[in-house]
Amino acid sequence: MGKIFFCRELGGVCDEVFSGESFAEIMQKGMPHMQSDEAHKEHIAGMEQRTGESKEQWLDRMQKEFDAKPDNA
């Protein structure tokens, strides 16, 4: 089982899918992808300005989103 997040849900620019048993596992899988090209890097770099969230606030919100998602079947 586990949960899935799309790159866009994590602040990226595409529909790549990441799955994991914890949000930390999803982030571990997603971070190399998010650093893989300039489009992703630029989008991530501007995220705090767009959302008004600090990295810590974003991580807290994403953990809550992870907790609320149903498990994949």
PDB file of C-alpha atoms in Angstrom:
ATOM      1  CA  MET A   1       0.000   0.000   0.000  1.00  0.00           C
ATOM      2  CA  GLY A   2       1.093   3.580   0.429  1.00  0.00           C
ATOM      3  CA  LYS A   3       0.064   6.936  -0.923  1.00  0.00           C
ATOM      4  CA  ILE A   4       0.836   8.796  -4.106  1.00  0.00           C
ATOM      5  CA  PHE A   5       1.628  12.403  -4.916  1.00  0.00           C
ATOM      6  CA  PHE A   6       2.023  13.967  -8.309  1.00  0.00           C
ATOM      7  CA  CYS A   7       4.955  16.268  -8.975  1.00  0.00           C
ATOM      8  CA  ARG A   8       2.492  19.199  -9.277  1.00  0.00           C
ATOM      9  CA  GLU A   9       1.126  18.492  -5.796  1.00  0.00           C
ATOM     10  CA  LEU A  10       4.658  18.787  -4.440  1.00  0.00           C
ATOM     11  CA  GLY A  11       5.219  22.121  -6.151  1.00  0.00           C
ATOM     12  CA  GLY A  12       6.642  20.816  -9.413  1.00  0.00           C
ATOM     13  CA  VAL A  13       5.623  21.317 -13.011  1.00  0.00           C
ATOM     14  CA  CYS A  14       4.713  17.856 -14.348  1.00  0.00           C
ATOM     15  CA  ASP A  15       2.619  14.779 -13.675  1.00  0.00           C
ATOM     16  CA  GLU A  16       5.370  12.399 -12.512  1.00  0.00           C
ATOM     17  CA  VAL A  17       4.031  10.134  -9.736  1.00  0.00           C
ATOM     18  CA  PHE A  18       5.782   9.344  -6.455  1.00  0.00           C
ATOM     19  CA  SER A  19       4.551   6.765  -3.967  1.00  0.00           C
ATOM     20  CA  GLY A  20       5.543   5.923  -0.449  1.00  0.00           C
ATOM     21  CA  GLU A  21       4.537   4.729   2.976  1.00  0.00           C
ATOM     22  CA  SER A  22       5.423   8.116   4.501  1.00  0.00           C
ATOM     23  CA  PHE A  23       5.695  11.683   3.315  1.00  0.00           C
ATOM     24  CA  ALA A  24       9.437  11.506   4.010  1.00  0.00           C
ATOM     25  CA  GLU A  25       9.713   8.561   1.595  1.00  0.00           C
ATOM     26  CA  ILE A  26       7.809  10.472  -1.082  1.00  0.00           C
ATOM     27  CA  MET A  27      10.095  13.470  -0.615  1.00  0.00           C
ATOM     28  CA  GLN A  28      13.177  11.236  -0.786  1.00  0.00           C
ATOM     29  CA  LYS A  29      11.960   9.907  -4.134  1.00  0.00           C
ATOM     30  CA  GLY A  30      10.729  13.265  -5.418  1.00  0.00           C
ATOM     31  CA  MET A  31      13.668  15.539  -4.634  1.00  0.00           C
ATOM     32  CA  PRO A  32      16.065  14.155  -7.280  1.00  0.00           C
ATOM     33  CA  HIS A  33      13.293  14.621  -9.836  1.00  0.00           C
ATOM     34  CA  MET A  34      12.610  18.175  -8.657  1.00  0.00           C
ATOM     35  CA  GLN A  35      16.288  19.011  -9.178  1.00  0.00           C
ATOM     36  CA  SER A  36      16.499  17.261 -12.565  1.00  0.00           C
ATOM     37  CA  ASP A  37      15.967  20.257 -14.865  1.00  0.00           C
ATOM     38  CA  GLU A  38      15.782  24.037 -14.950  1.00  0.00           C
ATOM     39  CA  ALA A  39      11.970  24.204 -15.232  1.00  0.00           C
ATOM     40  CA  HIS A  40      11.548  22.317 -11.947  1.00  0.00           C
ATOM     41  CA  LYS A  41      14.390  24.174 -10.203  1.00  0.00           C
ATOM     42  CA  GLU A  42      13.013  27.593 -11.169  1.00  0.00           C
ATOM     43  CA  HIS A  43       9.472  26.681 -10.141  1.00  0.00           C
ATOM     44  CA  ILE A  44      10.628  25.398  -6.755  1.00  0.00           C
ATOM     45  CA  ALA A  45      12.861  28.442  -6.211  1.00  0.00           C
ATOM     46  CA  GLY A  46       9.855  30.761  -6.599  1.00  0.00           C
ATOM     47  CA  MET A  47       7.448  28.694  -4.522  1.00  0.00           C
ATOM     48  CA  GLU A  48       7.879  30.601  -1.261  1.00  0.00           C
ATOM     49  CA  GLN A  49       7.127  33.878  -3.009  1.00  0.00           C
ATOM     50  CA  ARG A  50       4.062  32.419  -4.783  1.00  0.00           C
ATOM     51  CA  THR A  51       2.577  30.632  -1.774  1.00  0.00           C
ATOM     52  CA  GLY A  52       3.739  32.875   1.069  1.00  0.00           C
ATOM     53  CA  GLU A  53       4.790  29.748   2.979  1.00  0.00           C
ATOM     54  CA  SER A  54       8.189  29.109   4.473  1.00  0.00           C
ATOM     55  CA  LYS A  55       9.754  25.709   3.801  1.00  0.00           C
ATOM     56  CA  GLU A  56       8.719  24.594   7.290  1.00  0.00           C
ATOM     57  CA  GLN A  57       5.120  25.728   6.749  1.00  0.00           C
ATOM     58  CA  TRP A  58       5.037  23.955   3.405  1.00  0.00           C
ATOM     59  CA  LEU A  59       6.389  20.728   4.935  1.00  0.00           C
ATOM     60  CA  ASP A  60       3.779  20.903   7.709  1.00  0.00           C
ATOM     61  CA  ARG A  61       0.958  21.462   5.204  1.00  0.00           C
ATOM     62  CA  MET A  62       2.167  18.662   2.947  1.00  0.00           C
ATOM     63  CA  GLN A  63       2.417  16.247   5.881  1.00  0.00           C
ATOM     64  CA  LYS A  64      -1.219  17.032   6.711  1.00  0.00           C
ATOM     65  CA  GLU A  65      -2.177  16.459   3.068  1.00  0.00           C
ATOM     66  CA  PHE A  66      -0.322  13.143   3.145  1.00  0.00           C
ATOM     67  CA  ASP A  67      -2.125  12.129   6.339  1.00  0.00           C
ATOM     68  CA  ALA A  68      -5.516  12.986   4.821  1.00  0.00           C
ATOM     69  CA  LYS A  69      -4.977  11.041   1.564  1.00  0.00           C
ATOM     70  CA  PRO A  70      -6.397   7.541   1.278  1.00  0.00           C
ATOM     71  CA  ASP A  71      -4.017   4.634   0.793  1.00  0.00           C
ATOM     72  CA  ASN A  72      -3.509   3.317  -2.716  1.00  0.00           C
ATOM     73  CA  ALA A  73      -5.090  -0.020  -3.366  1.00  0.00           C
TER      74      ALA A  73
END
